[in-house]
Coordinates of C-alpha atoms and ligand atoms in Angstrom, one line a residue:
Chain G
X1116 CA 158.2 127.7 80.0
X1117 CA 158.2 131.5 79.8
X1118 CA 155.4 132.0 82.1
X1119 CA 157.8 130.3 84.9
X1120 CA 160.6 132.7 84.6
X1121 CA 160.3 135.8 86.3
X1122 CA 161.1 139.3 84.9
X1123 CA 162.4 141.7 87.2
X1124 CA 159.3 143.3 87.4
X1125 CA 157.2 140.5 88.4
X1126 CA 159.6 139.9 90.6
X1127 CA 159.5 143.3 92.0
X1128 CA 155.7 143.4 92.1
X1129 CA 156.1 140.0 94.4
X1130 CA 157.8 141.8 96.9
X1131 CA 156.1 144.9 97.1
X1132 CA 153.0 142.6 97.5
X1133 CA 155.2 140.4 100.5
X1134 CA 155.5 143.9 102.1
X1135 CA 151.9 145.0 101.6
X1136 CA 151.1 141.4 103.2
X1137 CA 153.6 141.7 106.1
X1138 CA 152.0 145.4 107.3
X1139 CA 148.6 144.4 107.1
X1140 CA 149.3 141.3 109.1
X1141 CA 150.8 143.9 111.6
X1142 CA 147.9 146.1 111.3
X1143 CA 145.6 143.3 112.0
X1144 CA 147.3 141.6 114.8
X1145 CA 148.4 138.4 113.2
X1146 CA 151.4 137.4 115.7
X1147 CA 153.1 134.4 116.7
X1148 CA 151.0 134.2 120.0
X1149 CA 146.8 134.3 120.0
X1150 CA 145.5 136.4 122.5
X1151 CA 141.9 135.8 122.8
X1152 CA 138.8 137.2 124.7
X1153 CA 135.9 134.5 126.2
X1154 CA 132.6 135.6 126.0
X1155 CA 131.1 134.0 129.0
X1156 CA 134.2 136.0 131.1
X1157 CA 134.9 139.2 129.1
X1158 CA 137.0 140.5 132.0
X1159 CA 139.9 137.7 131.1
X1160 CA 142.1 137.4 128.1
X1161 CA 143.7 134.1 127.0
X1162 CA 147.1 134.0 124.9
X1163 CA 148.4 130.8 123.6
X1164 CA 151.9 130.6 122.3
X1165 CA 153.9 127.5 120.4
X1166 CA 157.9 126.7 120.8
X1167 CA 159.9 124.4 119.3
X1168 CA 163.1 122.9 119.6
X1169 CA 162.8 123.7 123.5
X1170 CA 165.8 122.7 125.5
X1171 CA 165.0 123.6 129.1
X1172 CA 161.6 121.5 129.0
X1173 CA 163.0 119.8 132.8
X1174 CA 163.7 123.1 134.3
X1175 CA 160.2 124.9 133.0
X1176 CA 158.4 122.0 134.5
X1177 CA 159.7 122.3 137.6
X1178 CA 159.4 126.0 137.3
X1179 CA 155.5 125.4 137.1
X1180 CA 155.3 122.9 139.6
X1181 CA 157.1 125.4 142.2
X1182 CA 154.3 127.8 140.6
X1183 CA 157.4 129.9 139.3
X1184 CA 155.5 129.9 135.9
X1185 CA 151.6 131.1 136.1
X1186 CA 150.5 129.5 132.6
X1187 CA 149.9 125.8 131.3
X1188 CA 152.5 124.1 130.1
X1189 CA 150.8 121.8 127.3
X1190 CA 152.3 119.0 125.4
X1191 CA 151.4 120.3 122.1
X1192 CA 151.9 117.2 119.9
X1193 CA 148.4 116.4 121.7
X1194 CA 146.7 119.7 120.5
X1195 CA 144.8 119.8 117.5
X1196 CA 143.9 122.9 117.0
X1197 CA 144.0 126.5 118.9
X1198 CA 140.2 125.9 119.6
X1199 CA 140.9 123.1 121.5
X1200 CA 142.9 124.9 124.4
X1201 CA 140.5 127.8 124.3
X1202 CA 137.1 125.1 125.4
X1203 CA 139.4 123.8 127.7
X1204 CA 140.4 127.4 129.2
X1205 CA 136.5 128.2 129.4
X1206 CA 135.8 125.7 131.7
X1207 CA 138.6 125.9 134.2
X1208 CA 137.3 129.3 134.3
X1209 CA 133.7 128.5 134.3
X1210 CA 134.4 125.6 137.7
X1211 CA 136.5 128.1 139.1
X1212 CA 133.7 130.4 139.3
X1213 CA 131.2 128.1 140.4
X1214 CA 133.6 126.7 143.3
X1215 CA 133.9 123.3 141.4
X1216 CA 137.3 122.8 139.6
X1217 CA 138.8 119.4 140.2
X1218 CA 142.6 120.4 140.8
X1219 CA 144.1 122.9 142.7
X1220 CA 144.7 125.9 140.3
X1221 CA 143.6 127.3 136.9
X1222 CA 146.2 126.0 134.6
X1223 CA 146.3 122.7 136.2
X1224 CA 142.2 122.4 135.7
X1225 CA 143.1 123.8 131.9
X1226 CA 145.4 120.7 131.9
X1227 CA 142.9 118.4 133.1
X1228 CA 140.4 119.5 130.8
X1229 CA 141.9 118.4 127.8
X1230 CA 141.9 115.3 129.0
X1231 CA 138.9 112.7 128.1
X1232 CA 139.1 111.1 130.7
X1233 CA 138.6 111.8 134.5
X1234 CA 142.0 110.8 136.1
X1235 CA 143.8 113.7 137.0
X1236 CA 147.3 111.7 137.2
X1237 CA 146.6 110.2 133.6
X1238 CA 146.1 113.9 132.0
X1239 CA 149.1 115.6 133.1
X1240 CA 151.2 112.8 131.9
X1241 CA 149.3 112.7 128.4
X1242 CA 148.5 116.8 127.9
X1243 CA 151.0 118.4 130.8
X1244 CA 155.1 118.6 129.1
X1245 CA 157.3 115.8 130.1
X1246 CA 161.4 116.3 130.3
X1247 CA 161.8 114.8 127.0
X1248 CA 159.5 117.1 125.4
X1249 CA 161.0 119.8 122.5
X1250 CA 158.0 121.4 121.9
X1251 CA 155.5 123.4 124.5
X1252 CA 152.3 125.5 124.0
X1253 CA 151.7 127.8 127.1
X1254 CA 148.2 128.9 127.6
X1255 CA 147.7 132.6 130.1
X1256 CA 145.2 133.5 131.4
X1257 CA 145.1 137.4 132.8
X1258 CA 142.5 139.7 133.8
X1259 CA 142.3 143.4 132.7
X1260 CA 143.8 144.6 135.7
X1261 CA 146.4 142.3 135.6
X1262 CA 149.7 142.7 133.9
X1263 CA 150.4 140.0 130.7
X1264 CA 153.1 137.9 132.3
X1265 CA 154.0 137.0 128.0
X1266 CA 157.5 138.5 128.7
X1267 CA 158.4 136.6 131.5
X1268 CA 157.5 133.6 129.3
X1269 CA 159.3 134.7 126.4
X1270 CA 162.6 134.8 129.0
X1271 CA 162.3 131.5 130.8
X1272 CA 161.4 129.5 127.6
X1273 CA 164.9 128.8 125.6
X1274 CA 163.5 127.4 122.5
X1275 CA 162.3 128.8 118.7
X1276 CA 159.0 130.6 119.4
X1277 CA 156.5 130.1 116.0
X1278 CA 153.0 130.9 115.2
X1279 CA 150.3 129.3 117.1
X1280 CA 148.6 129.0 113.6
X1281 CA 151.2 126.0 113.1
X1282 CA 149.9 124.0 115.9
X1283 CA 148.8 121.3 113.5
X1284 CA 152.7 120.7 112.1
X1285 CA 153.1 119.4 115.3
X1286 CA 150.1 117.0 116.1
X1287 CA 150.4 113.6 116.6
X1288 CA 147.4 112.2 114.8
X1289 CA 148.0 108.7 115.6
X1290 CA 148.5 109.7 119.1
X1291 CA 145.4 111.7 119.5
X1292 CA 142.7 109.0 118.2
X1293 CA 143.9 106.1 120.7
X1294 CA 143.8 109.3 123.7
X1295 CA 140.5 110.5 122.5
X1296 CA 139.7 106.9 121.0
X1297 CA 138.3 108.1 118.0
X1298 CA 136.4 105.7 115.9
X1299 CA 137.0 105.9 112.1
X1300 CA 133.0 105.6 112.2
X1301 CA 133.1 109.1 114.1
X1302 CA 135.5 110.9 112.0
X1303 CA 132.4 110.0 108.7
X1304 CA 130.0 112.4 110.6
X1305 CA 132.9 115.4 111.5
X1306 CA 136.4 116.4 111.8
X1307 CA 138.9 115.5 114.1
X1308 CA 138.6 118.3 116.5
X1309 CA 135.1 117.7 116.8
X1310 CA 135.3 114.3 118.1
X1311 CA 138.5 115.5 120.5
X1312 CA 136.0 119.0 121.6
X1313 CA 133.0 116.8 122.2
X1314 CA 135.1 114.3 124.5
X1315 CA 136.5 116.7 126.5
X1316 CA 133.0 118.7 127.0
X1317 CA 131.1 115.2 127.9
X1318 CA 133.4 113.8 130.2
X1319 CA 131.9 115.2 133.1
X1320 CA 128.6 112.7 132.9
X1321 CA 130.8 109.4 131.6
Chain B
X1464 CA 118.3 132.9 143.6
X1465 CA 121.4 130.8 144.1
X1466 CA 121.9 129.5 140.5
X1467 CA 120.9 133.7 139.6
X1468 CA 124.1 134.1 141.3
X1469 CA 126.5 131.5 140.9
X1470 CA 126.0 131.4 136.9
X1471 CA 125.9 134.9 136.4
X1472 CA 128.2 134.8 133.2
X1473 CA 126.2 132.1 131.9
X1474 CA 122.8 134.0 131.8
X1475 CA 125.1 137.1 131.5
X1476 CA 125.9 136.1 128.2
X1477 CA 122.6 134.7 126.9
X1478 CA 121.2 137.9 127.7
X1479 CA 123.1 139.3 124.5
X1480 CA 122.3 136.1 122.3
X1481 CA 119.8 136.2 120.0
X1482 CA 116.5 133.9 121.3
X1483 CA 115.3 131.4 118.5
X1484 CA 112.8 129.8 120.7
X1485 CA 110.8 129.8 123.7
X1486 CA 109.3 126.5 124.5
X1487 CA 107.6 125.1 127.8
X1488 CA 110.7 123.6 128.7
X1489 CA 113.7 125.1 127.3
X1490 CA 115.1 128.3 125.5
X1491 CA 117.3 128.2 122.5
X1492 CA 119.5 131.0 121.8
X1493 CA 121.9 131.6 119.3
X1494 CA 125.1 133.4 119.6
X1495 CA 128.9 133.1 119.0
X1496 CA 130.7 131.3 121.8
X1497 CA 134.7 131.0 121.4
X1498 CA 134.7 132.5 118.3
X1499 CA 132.1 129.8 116.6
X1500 CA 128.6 130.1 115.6
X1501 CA 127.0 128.7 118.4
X1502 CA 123.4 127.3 119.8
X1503 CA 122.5 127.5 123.6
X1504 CA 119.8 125.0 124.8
X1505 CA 118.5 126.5 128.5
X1506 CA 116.4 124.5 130.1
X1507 CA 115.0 126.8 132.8
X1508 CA 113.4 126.0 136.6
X1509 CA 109.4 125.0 135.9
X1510 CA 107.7 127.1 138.8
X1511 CA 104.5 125.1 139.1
X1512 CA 107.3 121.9 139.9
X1513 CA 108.5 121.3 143.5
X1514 CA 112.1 122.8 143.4
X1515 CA 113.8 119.8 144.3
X1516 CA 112.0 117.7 141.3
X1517 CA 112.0 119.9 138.9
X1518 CA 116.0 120.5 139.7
X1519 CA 116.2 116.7 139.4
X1520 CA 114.2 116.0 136.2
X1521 CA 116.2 118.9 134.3
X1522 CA 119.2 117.6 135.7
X1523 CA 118.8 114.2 134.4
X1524 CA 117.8 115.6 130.7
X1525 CA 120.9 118.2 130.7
X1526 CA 123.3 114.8 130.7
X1527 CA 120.4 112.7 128.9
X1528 CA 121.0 115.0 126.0
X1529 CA 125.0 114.7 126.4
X1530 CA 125.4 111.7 126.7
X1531 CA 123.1 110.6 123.6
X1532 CA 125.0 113.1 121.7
X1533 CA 128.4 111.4 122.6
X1534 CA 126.8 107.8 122.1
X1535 CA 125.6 109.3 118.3
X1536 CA 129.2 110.7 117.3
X1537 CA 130.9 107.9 118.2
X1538 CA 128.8 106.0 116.0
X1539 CA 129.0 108.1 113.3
X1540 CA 125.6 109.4 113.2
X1541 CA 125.2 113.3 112.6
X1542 CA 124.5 115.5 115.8
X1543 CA 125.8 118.7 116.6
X1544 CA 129.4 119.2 118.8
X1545 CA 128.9 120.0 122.3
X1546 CA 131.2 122.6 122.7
X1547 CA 130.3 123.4 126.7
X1548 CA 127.9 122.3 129.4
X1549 CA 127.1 124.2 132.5
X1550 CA 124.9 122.0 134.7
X1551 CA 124.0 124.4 137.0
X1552 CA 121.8 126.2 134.6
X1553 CA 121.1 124.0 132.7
X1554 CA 122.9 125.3 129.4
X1555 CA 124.2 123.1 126.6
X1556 CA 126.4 124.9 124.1
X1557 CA 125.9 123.2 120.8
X1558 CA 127.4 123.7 117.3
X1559 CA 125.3 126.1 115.5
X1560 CA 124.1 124.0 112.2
X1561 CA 124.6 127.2 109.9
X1562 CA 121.8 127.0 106.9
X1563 CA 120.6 124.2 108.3
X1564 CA 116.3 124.0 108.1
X1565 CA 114.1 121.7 110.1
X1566 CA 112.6 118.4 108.2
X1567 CA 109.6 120.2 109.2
X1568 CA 110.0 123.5 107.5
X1569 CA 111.8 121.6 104.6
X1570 CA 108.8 119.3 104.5
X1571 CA 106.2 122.4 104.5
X1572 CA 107.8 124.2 102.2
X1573 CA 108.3 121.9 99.3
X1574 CA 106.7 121.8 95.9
X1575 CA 104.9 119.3 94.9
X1576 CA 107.6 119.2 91.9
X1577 CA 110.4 118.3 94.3
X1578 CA 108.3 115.6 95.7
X1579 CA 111.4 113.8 95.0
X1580 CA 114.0 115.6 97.2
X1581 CA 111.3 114.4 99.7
X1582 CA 111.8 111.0 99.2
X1583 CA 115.1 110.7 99.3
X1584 CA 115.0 113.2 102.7
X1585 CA 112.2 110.2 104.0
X1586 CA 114.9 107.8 103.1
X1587 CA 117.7 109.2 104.9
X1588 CA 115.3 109.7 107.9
X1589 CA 114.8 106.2 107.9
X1590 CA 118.5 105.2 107.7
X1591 CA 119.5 107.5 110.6
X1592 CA 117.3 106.4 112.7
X1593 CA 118.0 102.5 111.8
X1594 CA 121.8 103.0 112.9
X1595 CA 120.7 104.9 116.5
X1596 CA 118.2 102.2 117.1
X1597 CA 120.8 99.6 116.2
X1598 CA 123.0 101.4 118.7
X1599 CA 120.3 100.7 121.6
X1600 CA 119.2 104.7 121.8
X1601 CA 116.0 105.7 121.8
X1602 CA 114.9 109.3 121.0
X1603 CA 112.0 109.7 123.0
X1604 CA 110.9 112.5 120.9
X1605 CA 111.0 111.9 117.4
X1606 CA 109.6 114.8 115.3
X1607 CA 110.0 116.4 112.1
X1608 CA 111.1 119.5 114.1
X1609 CA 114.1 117.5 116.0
X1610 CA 115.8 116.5 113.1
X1611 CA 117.7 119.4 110.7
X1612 CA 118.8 119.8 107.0
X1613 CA 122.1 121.3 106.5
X1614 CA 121.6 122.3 103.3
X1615 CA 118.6 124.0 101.6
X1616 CA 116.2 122.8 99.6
X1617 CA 117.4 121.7 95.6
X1618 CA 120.5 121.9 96.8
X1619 CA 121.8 118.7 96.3
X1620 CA 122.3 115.9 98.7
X1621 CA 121.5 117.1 101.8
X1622 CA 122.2 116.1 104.8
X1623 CA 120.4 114.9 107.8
X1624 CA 121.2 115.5 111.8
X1625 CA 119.1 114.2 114.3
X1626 CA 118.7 116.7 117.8
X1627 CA 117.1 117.0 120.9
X1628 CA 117.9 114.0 123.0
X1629 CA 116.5 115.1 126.6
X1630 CA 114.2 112.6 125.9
X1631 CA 116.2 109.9 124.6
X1632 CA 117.1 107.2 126.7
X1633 CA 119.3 103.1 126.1
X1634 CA 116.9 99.8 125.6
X1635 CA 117.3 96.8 123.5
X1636 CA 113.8 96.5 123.6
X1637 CA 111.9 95.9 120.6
X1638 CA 109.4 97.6 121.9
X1639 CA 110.5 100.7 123.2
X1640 CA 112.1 101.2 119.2
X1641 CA 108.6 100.0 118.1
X1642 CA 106.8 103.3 120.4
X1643 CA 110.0 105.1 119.0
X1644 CA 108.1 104.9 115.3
X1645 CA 104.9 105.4 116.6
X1646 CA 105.4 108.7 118.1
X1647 CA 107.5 109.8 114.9
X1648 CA 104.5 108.7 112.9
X1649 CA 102.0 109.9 114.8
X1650 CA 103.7 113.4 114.6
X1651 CA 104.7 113.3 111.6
X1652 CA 101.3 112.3 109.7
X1653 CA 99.8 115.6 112.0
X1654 CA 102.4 117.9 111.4
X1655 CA 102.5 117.1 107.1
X1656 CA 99.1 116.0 105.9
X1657 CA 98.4 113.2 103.0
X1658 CA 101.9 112.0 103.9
X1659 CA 101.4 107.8 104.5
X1660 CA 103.3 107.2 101.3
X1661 CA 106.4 108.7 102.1
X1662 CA 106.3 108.0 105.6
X1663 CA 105.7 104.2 104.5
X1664 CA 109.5 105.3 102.2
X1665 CA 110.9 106.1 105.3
X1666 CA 110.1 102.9 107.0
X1667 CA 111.2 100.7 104.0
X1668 CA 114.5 102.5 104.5
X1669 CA 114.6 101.9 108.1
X1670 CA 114.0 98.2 107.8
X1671 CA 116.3 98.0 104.8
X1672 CA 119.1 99.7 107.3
X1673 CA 118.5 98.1 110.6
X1674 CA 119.3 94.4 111.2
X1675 CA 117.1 94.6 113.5
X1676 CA 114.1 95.8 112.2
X1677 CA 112.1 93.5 111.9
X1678 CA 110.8 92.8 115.4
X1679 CA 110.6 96.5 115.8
X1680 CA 108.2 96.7 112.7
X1681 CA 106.7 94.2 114.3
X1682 CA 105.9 96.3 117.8
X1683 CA 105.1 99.1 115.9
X1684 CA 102.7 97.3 113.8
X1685 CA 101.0 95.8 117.9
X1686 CA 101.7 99.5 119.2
X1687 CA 99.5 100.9 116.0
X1688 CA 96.8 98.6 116.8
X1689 CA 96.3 98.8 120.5
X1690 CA 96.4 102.7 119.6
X1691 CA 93.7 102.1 117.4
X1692 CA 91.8 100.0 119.8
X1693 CA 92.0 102.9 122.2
X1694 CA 90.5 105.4 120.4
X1695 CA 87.8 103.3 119.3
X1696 CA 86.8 102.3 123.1
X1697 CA 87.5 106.6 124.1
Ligands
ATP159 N1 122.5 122.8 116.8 C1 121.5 123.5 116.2 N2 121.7 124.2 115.1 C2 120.8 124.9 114.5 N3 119.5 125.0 114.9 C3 119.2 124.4 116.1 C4 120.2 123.6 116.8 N4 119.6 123.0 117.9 C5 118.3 123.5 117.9 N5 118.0 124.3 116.8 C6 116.8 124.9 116.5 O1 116.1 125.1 117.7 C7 114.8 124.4 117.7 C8 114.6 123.8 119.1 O2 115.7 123.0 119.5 P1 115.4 121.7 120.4 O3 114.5 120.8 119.7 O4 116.7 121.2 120.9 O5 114.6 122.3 121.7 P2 113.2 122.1 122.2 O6 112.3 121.4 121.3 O7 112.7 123.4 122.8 O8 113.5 121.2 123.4 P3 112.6 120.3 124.4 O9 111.7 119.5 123.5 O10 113.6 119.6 125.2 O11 111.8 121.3 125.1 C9 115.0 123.3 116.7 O12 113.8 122.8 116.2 C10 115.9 124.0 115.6 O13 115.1 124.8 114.8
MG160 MG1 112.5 120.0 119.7

C-alpha cells in the first residue's frame, strides 16, 4: 500500500510537473480551439472550436441564417473527429474556387460536405445545429488579410467553451453509422473516420 | 490552359510533393495533405489524344477509381481512404500506406528461406481477390505492382491492400472474373519467374474463398487455352 500514498514530496514534484506541462502546452499552442493551415490554400486559416451546455442554440441559428455569424454552425454529436471538418473545409474551398459549390456560401457548402449524401435539405438537418441542440462546433475560415472573427464567436456563444481535442466525448456513434451507414464489414478494414472521410469525399460520383 | 488556371492550388501544391512515379498515364506524388501522410494520383491530359476524348476517358477513370474504392471499403476489403478528389485535374488524394512495399518488390526481394511468407502472401492474394470478385468488381489491372504490403518482410502477418482501380469496372460475368486471373497470371508469371507453384497457392485460396469460383476457374481455364491457341497460330 505504501507506494499509493503520497509523501509531500512526490506530491510536490507532481505539481511542479502539472506546471511544467501547463507552459509547454502554452508554448506550443495547445488551446481549446484548433486553428489550422490547408495546404492546397495556404493563404486561409481554419479554427474549429467545441461548446457545450449551449443555451442560446435558437438565437445563434438564426444569427447564421441572417448571416450575423460568418462560421459553420455544426452539430457536433455527428463529428468524429477534428479531421473530419478540416476535409470538409478543403473542399468548400476547393468548389469555391473552381466556381462549383452546391449552396450559396462557404460555411453552408462546409455543412453540406459532411453530409454523405447529396440533398442539401437532409444535411443541414443532420450536420447543421437544431434549437434543441446543447452542444456546437463552429468551424472559421479567414484569410491572412482578414481579421479572426474568434472573438465575436466567443461573445455570441453563451455556453462552456472545451477543447476541440474532446470532440469524441460528444459523438454519437450509433448516430453516425446509420448517417454514414457504416457496415460492420467496413469497420474490419479501418476505423470509423475512415469509412465517414471516404463517404463524404465519394459522394460526388454516387 | 483552362484547367492550368482553374486548379492552380491543386498543381500548386503537387509542385512541392515529392514525385514517386511517372507513368504513361498518371503521376504519383507523395506529400502531406491536412496534416496526413498522403498519396496524390494525377492523371494528366495525353497530347497525342483528341482533347475532348482524352478529357472523357480520364474523366471516366478518375470516378472508376472512386467508386471501386467506395464499393471495396464497404465490403471490408483493404484500399486506401480517399481523402479528396479534384476532377478537374484529375487528382485523387489517397491515404499514404506508410511502410507499405508492393507484392512486387516484396516478391523480388525474398529469400528463398522465407519462401514461406510467400505463400501465405499468395494466399491472401487469392482471398482478397475472391471477396472483390464475389462483390461483382473487376480490377482490370491485376498486377503484383497494384496490390501493397503494409508491413515489411518477416514481420509478421502482413497485410494486403489492393489499388489502382481506373481499370476496374462491375460484371457478374464469369467471364470477365475468368480474364481478371488471366491477366494477373500472365503478369505475374513475367514479372516473378519459376513462380506456377505459388501462383497455383494463390488460386487454391481463391477458389477456397469465393462461392463462386468455380465457373470463374472454369473461364480462366477456356481463357488460358484460346490464349494458347493464339500464340500457336501467331
Ligand atoms: N496509397 C498508396 N500508398 C502507398 N503507395 C502507393 C499508394 N498508391 C500508389 N502507391 C505507389 O505508387 C505506385 C503507382 O500507383 P498506381 O498503381 O495507383 O498508379 P499507376 O500504375 O501509375 O496507375 P495507372 O496504371 O492508372 O497508370 C504503386 O505501385 C505504389 O508503389
Ligand atoms: Mg499501377
Amino acid at each position: 500500500m505504501q507506494y499509493i500514498a503520497k509523501t509531500p514530496q512526490q506530491s510536490e514534484l507532481q505539481t511542479a510537473k502539472f506546471i511544467w506541462i501547463a507552459s509547454c502546452c502554452v508554448y506550443t499552442g495547445f488551446e481549446m480551439h484548433l486553428s489550422q493551415r490547408l495546404e492546397l490554400f495556404p493563404e486561409y486559416t481554419v479554427t474549429q472550436l467545441l461548446f457545450k451546455d449551449v443555451k442560446n442554440a435558437t438565437d445563434l441559428r438564426k444569427n447564421a441564417i441572417a448571416g450575423e455569424i460568418s462560421g459553420a454552425l455544426i452539430n457536433p454529436s455527428v463529428l468524429v473527429d477534428p479531421f473530419q471538418v478540416l476535409v470538409a473545409t478543403n473542399k468548400a474551398l476547393h468548389l469555391q474556387k473552381i466556381g462549383k459549390m452546391k449552396t450559396r456560401s462557404l460555411y453552408s457548402e462546409i455543412i453540406f460536405n459532411l453530409s454523405p449524401t447529396n440533398n442539401i435539405s437532409e444535411a443541414f438537418k443532420n450536420f447543421g445545429i437544431s434549437d434543441s441542440d446543447s452542444a456546437v462546433q463552429v468551424v472559421l475560415v479567414h484569410a491572412d488579410a482578414e481579421q479572426n472573427n474568434m472573438d465575436d464567436i466567443l461573445s455570441k456563444v453563451d455556453g462552456q467553451q472545451i477543447s476541440v481535442h474532446h470532440i469524441s466525448s460528444l459523438s454519437n456513434i450509433a448516430k453516425i453509422k446509420k448517417l454514414y451507414k457504416v457496415s460492420p464489414q467496413e469497420e474490419l478494414c479501418g476505423s470509423l473516420l475512415d469509412a465517414v472521410i471516404c463517404r463524404m469525399a465519394t459522394k460526388d460520383v454516387l | 490552359m483552362a484547367v492550368e488556371k482553374t486548379n492552380n492550388h491543386v498543381l500548386h501544391f503537387l509542385r512541392s510533393a515529392e514525385l514517386l512515379k511517372q507513368g504513361a498515364e498518371a503521376r504519383v506524388y507523395r506529400g502531406e495533405f491536412l496534416g496526413k501522410p498522403t498519396v496524390v494520383k494525377e492523371r494528366f491530359p495525353k497530347l497525342y489524344r483528341h482533347p475532348t476524348l482524352d478529357e472523357k476517358l480520364t474523366h471516366r477513370r478518375t470516378v472508376q477509381e472512386v467508386r471501386s474504392i467506395l464499393r471495396c471499403r464497404k465490403a471490408g476489403i483493404s484500399v486506401p481512404v480517399v481523402y479528396f478528389v479534384d476532377y478537374t485535374s484529375h487528382c485523387i488524394f489517397l491515404e499514404d500506406i506508410v511502410g507499405s512495399v508492393t507484392v512486387r518488390d516484396y516478391i523480388n526481394s525474398a529469400h528463398t528461406s522465407e519462401a514461406k511468407n510467400l505463400e501465405v502472401v499468395a494466399r491472401k492474394i487469392g482471398e482478397i481477390l475472391a471477396k472483390m470478385h464475389d462483390e461483382d468488381l473487376v480490377h482490370g489491372d491485376l498486377t503484383t505492382s497494384n496490390m501493397l504490403m503494409k508491413r515489411g518482410p518477416g514481420c509478421g502477418e502482413a497485410d494486403l491492400l489492393l489499388i489502382d482501380f481506373g481499370l476496374s469496372y462491375i460484371s457478374a460475368l464469369p467471364e470477365d472474373k475468368g480474364v481478371d486471373l488471366y491477366v494477373l497470371e500472365k503478369a505475374f508469371l513475367s514479372t516473378h519467374p519459376n513462380t506456377e507453384a505459388l501462383f497455383e497457392t494463390l488460386l487454391k485460396s481463391y477458389s477456397a474463398s469465393s462461392k463462386k469460383s468455380q465457373t470463374v476457374i472454369k473461364k480462366l481455364d477456356e481463357v488460358r487455352l484460346r490464349g494458347r491457341k493464339r500464340s500457336m497460330v501467331g
